Coordinates of C-alpha atoms in Angstrom, one line a residue:
X2 CA 62.7 97.8 106.4
X3 CA 66.0 99.9 105.2
X4 CA 68.7 100.2 107.7
X5 CA 67.9 103.2 109.7
X6 CA 70.5 106.1 109.6
X7 CA 71.5 107.7 112.5
X8 CA 73.4 111.0 111.9
X9 CA 75.9 112.1 114.5
X10 CA 78.0 110.0 117.0
X11 CA 78.1 111.7 120.3
X12 CA 76.1 110.0 123.0
X13 CA 72.9 110.5 121.7
X14 CA 73.5 109.1 118.4
X15 CA 75.5 106.2 120.1
X16 CA 73.0 105.3 122.6
X17 CA 70.4 105.0 119.5
X18 CA 72.6 102.8 117.9
X19 CA 73.4 100.7 120.8
X20 CA 69.4 100.2 121.6
X21 CA 69.0 99.5 117.9
X22 CA 71.3 97.0 117.8
X23 CA 70.4 95.7 120.8
X24 CA 66.5 95.1 119.3
X25 CA 68.0 93.2 116.4
X26 CA 68.6 96.0 114.2
X27 CA 71.7 97.2 112.4
X28 CA 71.7 101.0 111.8
X29 CA 74.2 103.0 110.1
X30 CA 75.9 105.6 112.1
X31 CA 77.4 108.4 110.2
X32 CA 79.7 110.6 112.1
X33 CA 82.0 113.3 110.3
X34 CA 84.7 113.6 112.6
X35 CA 87.9 110.9 113.1
X36 CA 86.2 110.2 116.6
X37 CA 82.7 109.2 118.3
X38 CA 81.5 110.6 121.9
X39 CA 81.4 114.4 120.8
X40 CA 82.0 116.6 123.8
X41 CA 83.2 113.4 125.8
X42 CA 86.5 113.2 125.7
X43 CA 89.0 111.5 128.3
X44 CA 92.9 111.8 128.0
X45 CA 95.9 110.4 130.4
X46 CA 98.2 113.1 131.0
X47 CA 101.2 112.8 133.4
X48 CA 99.2 110.2 135.3
X49 CA 96.2 112.4 135.4
X50 CA 93.2 111.4 134.2
X51 CA 92.1 114.9 132.0
X52 CA 87.9 115.1 130.8
X53 CA 87.9 117.4 127.9
X54 CA 84.1 117.6 128.2
X55 CA 81.9 116.5 131.1
X56 CA 83.2 114.9 134.0
X57 CA 80.4 113.2 135.2
X58 CA 76.5 113.0 135.2
X59 CA 73.6 113.8 137.6
X60 CA 72.6 110.5 139.7
X61 CA 69.1 111.3 140.2
X62 CA 68.5 111.4 136.3
X63 CA 68.6 107.3 135.7
X64 CA 69.2 106.9 132.2
X65 CA 73.2 106.8 132.1
X66 CA 73.4 104.9 135.0
X67 CA 70.8 102.0 133.5
X68 CA 72.7 101.9 130.4
X69 CA 76.2 101.9 131.8
X70 CA 74.5 98.8 134.1
X71 CA 73.5 97.4 130.8
X72 CA 77.0 97.8 129.3
X73 CA 78.8 95.6 132.4
X74 CA 80.3 98.7 133.5
X75 CA 78.7 98.8 136.9
X76 CA 81.9 97.9 138.6
X77 CA 83.3 101.4 136.9
X78 CA 80.6 103.7 138.7
X79 CA 82.3 106.0 141.1
X80 CA 80.6 108.8 142.9
X81 CA 81.4 112.3 143.9
X82 CA 83.4 112.6 147.2
X83 CA 80.2 114.2 148.7
X84 CA 81.3 114.6 152.3
X85 CA 84.1 117.2 151.0
X86 CA 81.5 119.0 148.7
X87 CA 81.9 122.5 149.1
X88 CA 81.8 125.1 146.4
X89 CA 83.3 128.5 146.9
X90 CA 81.9 131.8 145.3
X91 CA 84.1 134.5 144.3
X92 CA 82.8 138.1 146.1
X93 CA 85.4 141.1 146.4
X94 CA 88.0 139.0 145.7
X95 CA 87.8 136.3 148.7
X96 CA 86.4 132.9 148.2
X97 CA 83.1 131.9 150.0
X98 CA 81.9 128.6 150.6
X99 CA 78.0 128.6 149.6
X100 CA 76.1 128.1 153.0
X101 CA 74.9 124.4 153.5
X102 CA 71.4 123.5 153.0
X103 CA 71.0 125.1 149.4
X104 CA 68.8 123.5 146.8
X105 CA 70.5 125.5 144.0
X106 CA 69.4 129.1 145.6
X107 CA 66.9 128.0 147.8
X108 CA 67.4 128.0 151.6
X109 CA 66.6 125.0 153.8
X110 CA 68.4 125.9 156.9
X111 CA 68.4 128.7 158.9
X112 CA 71.8 129.3 160.6
X113 CA 74.1 128.5 157.5
X114 CA 72.2 131.2 155.8
X115 CA 72.5 133.5 158.5
X116 CA 76.2 133.3 159.1
X117 CA 77.5 133.5 155.3
X118 CA 79.3 136.3 154.2
X119 CA 78.1 135.7 150.7
X120 CA 75.1 137.8 151.2
X121 CA 74.3 140.9 153.0
X122 CA 71.8 141.4 155.8
X123 CA 69.0 143.0 153.6
X124 CA 69.3 139.9 151.2
X125 CA 69.2 137.5 153.6
X126 CA 65.9 138.8 154.9
X127 CA 64.6 139.2 151.7
X128 CA 65.4 135.2 151.3
X129 CA 64.0 134.4 154.4
X130 CA 60.7 136.3 153.9
X131 CA 60.0 134.5 150.6
X132 CA 59.0 131.7 153.3
X133 CA 55.6 133.3 153.6
X134 CA 55.1 133.4 149.6
X135 CA 51.6 132.3 149.0
X136 CA 51.0 130.4 145.3
X137 CA 49.3 132.6 142.8
X138 CA 45.4 132.0 142.2
X139 CA 46.2 131.7 138.1
X140 CA 49.3 130.4 136.6
X141 CA 52.0 133.1 136.1
X142 CA 53.1 133.7 132.7
X143 CA 56.4 132.6 131.3
X144 CA 59.5 134.5 132.7
X145 CA 63.2 134.4 132.3
X146 CA 65.3 132.9 135.1
X147 CA 66.6 136.4 135.8
X148 CA 63.1 137.6 136.4
X149 CA 62.1 134.3 138.2
X150 CA 64.6 134.3 140.6
X151 CA 64.8 138.0 141.7
X152 CA 60.9 137.9 142.0
X153 CA 61.5 135.5 144.6
X154 CA 65.0 136.0 146.4
X155 CA 66.0 139.2 145.0
X156 CA 68.9 140.8 142.8
X157 CA 71.7 139.9 145.3
X158 CA 70.7 135.8 145.2
X159 CA 70.3 136.1 141.5
X160 CA 73.8 137.6 141.2
X161 CA 76.1 135.5 143.7
X162 CA 73.9 132.1 143.9
X163 CA 71.8 131.6 140.7
X164 CA 73.8 133.0 138.0
X165 CA 77.2 131.4 139.1
X166 CA 75.7 128.4 138.9
X167 CA 74.0 128.3 136.0
X168 CA 76.8 129.6 134.4
X169 CA 78.7 126.4 134.7
X170 CA 75.9 124.6 133.2
X171 CA 74.4 126.5 130.5
X172 CA 76.7 129.0 129.8
X173 CA 73.9 131.4 129.1
X174 CA 72.5 134.8 130.4
X175 CA 70.0 134.6 133.0
X176 CA 67.9 137.6 131.5
X177 CA 67.5 135.4 128.3
X178 CA 67.2 132.0 129.8
X179 CA 63.3 130.1 130.1
X180 CA 62.6 129.7 133.7
X181 CA 60.4 126.6 132.8
X182 CA 62.8 125.0 130.8
X183 CA 65.8 125.6 132.8
X184 CA 63.9 125.8 136.6
X185 CA 61.4 123.2 135.9
X186 CA 61.3 121.9 139.3
X187 CA 61.2 125.5 141.2
X188 CA 58.1 126.8 138.9
X189 CA 56.6 123.6 139.6
X190 CA 57.2 124.5 143.2
X191 CA 55.9 128.0 142.8
X192 CA 52.9 126.6 141.4
X193 CA 52.2 124.5 144.1
X194 CA 53.4 126.4 147.2
X195 CA 54.2 129.9 146.1
X196 CA 57.3 129.7 148.3
X197 CA 60.3 128.0 146.9
X198 CA 61.8 127.6 150.4
X199 CA 58.7 126.0 151.8
X200 CA 58.8 123.8 148.3
X201 CA 62.5 123.1 148.8
X202 CA 61.6 122.1 152.5
X203 CA 58.8 119.4 151.1
X204 CA 61.1 118.2 148.7
X205 CA 64.1 117.2 151.1
X206 CA 62.0 115.8 153.7
X207 CA 59.8 113.6 150.9
X208 CA 63.4 112.7 149.7
X209 CA 65.0 111.5 153.1
X210 CA 68.5 111.4 153.5
X211 CA 70.0 111.0 149.8
X212 CA 71.2 107.4 149.4
X213 CA 73.7 108.3 146.0
X214 CA 76.4 110.6 145.8
X215 CA 74.9 113.8 143.5
X216 CA 77.4 113.1 140.6
X217 CA 78.6 110.0 139.4
X218 CA 81.2 108.9 136.9
X219 CA 83.7 106.2 135.2
X220 CA 86.6 105.2 137.4
X221 CA 88.7 105.1 133.9
X222 CA 87.0 108.4 132.7
X223 CA 83.9 109.1 130.8
X224 CA 85.1 108.1 127.4
X225 CA 85.1 104.4 128.6
X226 CA 81.6 104.6 128.3
X227 CA 81.9 105.8 124.4
X228 CA 84.2 102.9 124.0
X229 CA 81.8 100.2 125.2
X230 CA 79.0 101.8 123.1
X231 CA 81.4 101.8 120.1
X232 CA 81.7 97.9 121.0
X233 CA 78.5 97.0 120.5
X234 CA 77.2 99.0 117.8
X235 CA 78.3 98.7 114.0
X236 CA 81.5 100.4 112.8
X237 CA 80.4 103.8 111.9
X238 CA 80.7 105.8 108.5
X239 CA 82.7 108.5 109.0
X240 CA 81.3 110.9 106.3
X241 CA 79.4 114.6 106.2
X242 CA 75.9 114.1 106.1
X243 CA 74.9 117.2 103.7
X244 CA 71.3 116.7 103.5
X245 CA 67.8 114.8 104.2
X246 CA 65.1 114.6 101.8
X247 CA 62.0 112.5 101.6
X248 CA 62.0 109.3 99.4
X249 CA 58.7 107.5 99.0
X250 CA 57.8 105.8 102.5
X251 CA 61.3 106.6 103.8
X252 CA 64.0 109.2 103.1
X253 CA 67.5 109.9 101.5
X254 CA 70.5 111.2 103.1
X255 CA 73.6 112.5 100.6
X256 CA 76.7 111.7 102.1
X257 CA 80.0 112.5 100.7
X258 CA 78.0 113.5 97.9
X259 CA 76.3 110.2 97.5
X260 CA 73.2 109.2 98.2
X261 CA 72.0 106.5 100.9
X262 CA 68.5 105.4 101.3
X263 CA 66.6 105.0 104.4
X264 CA 63.5 103.9 106.1
X265 CA 64.2 105.6 109.2
X266 CA 66.5 108.7 110.4
X267 CA 67.8 109.9 113.8
X268 CA 69.3 113.4 113.5
X269 CA 71.2 113.4 116.9
X270 CA 73.3 116.4 115.8
X271 CA 73.2 120.3 117.6
X272 CA 70.1 121.8 116.4
X273 CA 71.6 124.4 114.0
X274 CA 73.3 121.3 112.0
X275 CA 69.7 119.6 112.2
X276 CA 68.4 122.6 110.6
X277 CA 70.8 122.9 107.7
X278 CA 70.3 119.0 107.2
X279 CA 66.7 119.3 107.1
X280 CA 65.9 122.4 105.1
X281 CA 64.8 120.2 102.1
X282 CA 62.5 117.7 103.9
X283 CA 61.1 120.5 106.1
X284 CA 61.7 124.4 105.9
X285 CA 59.4 125.0 108.4
X286 CA 60.9 122.5 110.8
X287 CA 64.4 123.8 109.7
X288 CA 63.9 127.3 110.6
X289 CA 62.6 126.6 114.1
X290 CA 65.3 124.2 114.8
X291 CA 67.8 127.2 113.5
X292 CA 66.3 129.6 115.9
X293 CA 67.4 127.5 119.1
X294 CA 70.4 129.6 120.2
X295 CA 73.8 128.1 121.4
X296 CA 77.0 129.1 122.9
X297 CA 80.7 127.9 122.6
X298 CA 82.7 126.7 125.7
X299 CA 86.3 125.6 126.5
X300 CA 88.2 123.9 129.3
X301 CA 91.6 124.0 130.5
X302 CA 93.2 121.4 132.3
X303 CA 96.4 122.5 134.4
X304 CA 98.7 120.0 136.1
X305 CA 100.9 121.0 139.4
X306 CA 102.9 119.3 142.0
X307 CA 101.7 119.3 145.0
X308 CA 104.3 121.1 146.9
X309 CA 103.0 124.1 144.8
X310 CA 100.1 124.1 147.2
X311 CA 100.8 124.6 151.1
X312 CA 97.2 123.6 151.9
X313 CA 95.2 120.9 150.6
X314 CA 92.3 122.1 148.4
X315 CA 89.3 121.6 150.5
X316 CA 86.1 121.1 148.3
X317 CA 85.2 121.1 144.6
X318 CA 86.4 124.2 143.4
X319 CA 85.0 127.4 142.8
X320 CA 82.5 129.7 140.5
X321 CA 82.9 133.1 139.5
X322 CA 79.9 135.4 139.2
X323 CA 79.4 137.8 136.3
X324 CA 79.8 140.6 138.5
X325 CA 83.2 139.4 139.6
X326 CA 84.5 137.7 136.3
X327 CA 87.4 138.7 134.3
X328 CA 86.9 135.5 131.9
X329 CA 87.3 132.6 134.2
X330 CA 83.8 130.9 134.7
X331 CA 85.0 128.6 137.5
X332 CA 87.4 126.0 138.7
X333 CA 87.2 122.4 139.5
X334 CA 89.5 121.0 141.8
X335 CA 89.3 117.2 140.3
X336 CA 91.4 115.4 142.9
X337 CA 88.7 116.6 145.7
X338 CA 85.7 116.1 143.4
X339 CA 86.6 112.3 142.5
X340 CA 89.0 110.2 143.8
X341 CA 91.9 108.6 141.5
X342 CA 91.9 111.4 139.1
X343 CA 95.5 112.5 139.9
X344 CA 98.5 110.5 141.5
X345 CA 100.0 111.4 144.9
X346 CA 102.0 114.5 144.4
X347 CA 99.9 116.0 141.7
X348 CA 97.1 118.2 141.7
X349 CA 94.8 118.9 138.7
X350 CA 92.6 121.8 137.7
X351 CA 89.9 122.3 135.4
X352 CA 89.6 125.8 134.3
X353 CA 86.2 126.9 132.6
X354 CA 85.8 129.9 129.9
X355 CA 83.4 130.7 127.2
X356 CA 79.5 131.0 127.6
X357 CA 76.9 133.4 125.9
X358 CA 78.7 136.3 127.5
X359 CA 82.6 135.6 125.9
X360 CA 82.7 133.5 122.6
X361 CA 85.9 135.1 121.7
X362 CA 87.8 133.5 124.5
X363 CA 87.9 130.2 122.1
X364 CA 90.1 132.3 119.6
X365 CA 92.8 132.6 122.2
X366 CA 95.8 130.9 121.5
X367 CA 96.8 127.6 124.2
X368 CA 99.5 129.7 125.4
X369 CA 97.5 132.7 125.9
X370 CA 94.7 130.5 127.7
X371 CA 97.5 129.4 130.0
X372 CA 98.5 132.8 130.5
X373 CA 95.1 134.1 131.5
X374 CA 94.6 131.3 133.8
X375 CA 97.5 131.5 135.7
X376 CA 96.7 135.5 136.3
X377 CA 93.1 134.8 137.2
X378 CA 94.1 132.2 139.3
X379 CA 96.9 133.9 141.3
X380 CA 94.2 136.8 142.0
X381 CA 91.5 134.4 143.5
X382 CA 93.6 131.4 144.9
X383 CA 97.0 133.2 145.6
X384 CA 98.7 130.3 142.7
X385 CA 101.8 131.6 141.4
X386 CA 103.3 128.5 140.5
X387 CA 103.5 127.4 136.6
X388 CA 101.8 124.6 135.6
X389 CA 103.9 120.9 135.0
X390 CA 101.3 120.2 131.6
X391 CA 97.8 121.7 130.4
X392 CA 95.2 120.6 128.0
X393 CA 92.9 122.5 126.2
X394 CA 89.5 121.3 125.1
X395 CA 87.3 123.7 122.7
X396 CA 83.5 123.1 122.0
X397 CA 82.2 125.7 119.6
X398 CA 78.5 126.2 119.8
X399 CA 78.3 123.2 121.8
X400 CA 75.8 124.3 124.3
X401 CA 72.0 124.7 123.9
X402 CA 70.7 127.6 125.1
X403 CA 66.7 127.3 126.6
X404 CA 65.8 130.8 126.2
X405 CA 62.4 132.2 127.1
X406 CA 59.9 130.5 125.1
X407 CA 61.9 127.2 124.5
X408 CA 58.8 125.1 125.3
X409 CA 56.9 126.5 122.7
X410 CA 59.7 125.9 120.2
X411 CA 60.1 122.5 121.2
X412 CA 56.4 122.0 121.3
X413 CA 56.1 123.6 117.6
X414 CA 59.6 121.1 116.4
X415 CA 57.8 118.0 117.6
X416 CA 54.8 118.6 116.1
X417 CA 56.6 119.5 112.8
X418 CA 58.4 116.2 113.1
X419 CA 55.7 114.0 113.7
X420 CA 54.3 115.2 110.1
X421 CA 57.3 113.3 108.7
X422 CA 57.4 109.3 110.2
X423 CA 60.2 107.8 110.8
X424 CA 62.4 111.2 111.6
X425 CA 63.7 111.4 115.3
X426 CA 65.8 114.0 116.8
X427 CA 67.9 113.6 119.7
X428 CA 70.2 115.8 121.5
X429 CA 70.8 118.3 124.0
X430 CA 68.6 121.0 122.0
X431 CA 65.4 119.7 123.2
X432 CA 64.3 118.5 126.5
X433 CA 67.7 118.0 128.7
X434 CA 71.2 119.0 128.2
X435 CA 73.1 116.3 130.5
X436 CA 74.2 112.9 129.1
X437 CA 71.5 110.9 130.9
X438 CA 69.0 113.2 128.9
X439 CA 70.7 112.7 125.9
X440 CA 70.8 109.1 126.8
X441 CA 67.3 108.8 127.0
X442 CA 66.4 110.8 123.9
X443 CA 68.5 108.5 122.0
X444 CA 67.0 105.3 123.3
X445 CA 63.5 106.8 122.8
X446 CA 64.7 107.1 119.3
X447 CA 65.8 103.5 119.2
X448 CA 62.4 102.5 120.8
X449 CA 60.3 104.4 118.0
X450 CA 62.1 102.6 115.1
X451 CA 62.2 99.1 116.9
X452 CA 57.7 99.2 117.2
X453 CA 57.6 100.2 113.5
X454 CA 60.0 97.4 112.4
X455 CA 58.4 94.7 115.3
X456 CA 54.8 95.7 115.8
X457 CA 53.1 94.2 118.9
X458 CA 50.5 91.5 118.1
X459 CA 47.6 90.6 120.0

């Protein structure tokens, strides 16, 4: 079998390359940029560990933890400081702690909800009465996240709980995002219980006490995972993949103007890039891939002297609802969320911008971004001091949007791809946007290729 080609050296493509190499198959990994890892990027600045992209991953999804263990990096794993896990929401110019006991927007404790200043009494009453909701007799039609949350808990819960929480993850508009694709677990709760609150209570009761922290990362930064994967895989070919065509029983890929033959191909790029690559191999597949929208994001890391903060930062940071937003979407207080991210005497903040509502933020100069952040941090945190350093990371068209109809689009994409034997798609556009999801899809693609190369006997 000709060597498989993997296009895209982000975490999805690297995972596919690693698992293929582990199975004794040496792939050709093509990446157009000078480095591997995609949006995973770690830098040490002034003694601070700065993540340009994701700083961690959800512990509940096992693929990342399993891969890290296989790579011998288990000793590097570090959990979030969940004893200090308080997230604030900006409302009327004040940072208000999210009430304890929330499973996203579903309340599981009465008194924290009753006491919170984040929601009005009519909103609290509306959320409390949701407990008595019954399951529908027939499956409900697909709805947007906004319609789904407002139906259960009302507009205020949507504006001050669900929207800011999802903005930091998807960078999308709840009125456009698909509830079954984005809130899969909650739609399943609705089907079974009717009430999301009853479903959340049952889920927590069944799960018992959480043994692991909510988030995990690597002590030396997420780029350590990329470095170890790169060490375990064949050296990449740095070049631009231009198109993919069928060629006999396999494929050929044009790279930097020349053709490469491949028995199997893994396309681990954003869906819009995959669409351009596959327009000759399957125009209908390319058309559906191109229909998956993306938003852009930007992170701004700001370093400060500890003396600029009269009080210690208690919590993981804050979210800014769209109704309260100027341009900043969220801010993480890095040293509280994870230990060993900033040395003694230093404070590190990570500010988030962009998303579906503000793509133009990526066009701002670095100096303009710092000025915007300083103005908003002064308004929100009463922080007037200038930062001692800053780092900007821009990620254009990086966040796939699971808009209404997403599951139907993915079913169509998978059906079309099944008609192209030996072609696999992997990445955050399909069935999960986090690091564990991307690792899982890369591993699944490698497993399909290995099964073709080494078919089971007997």
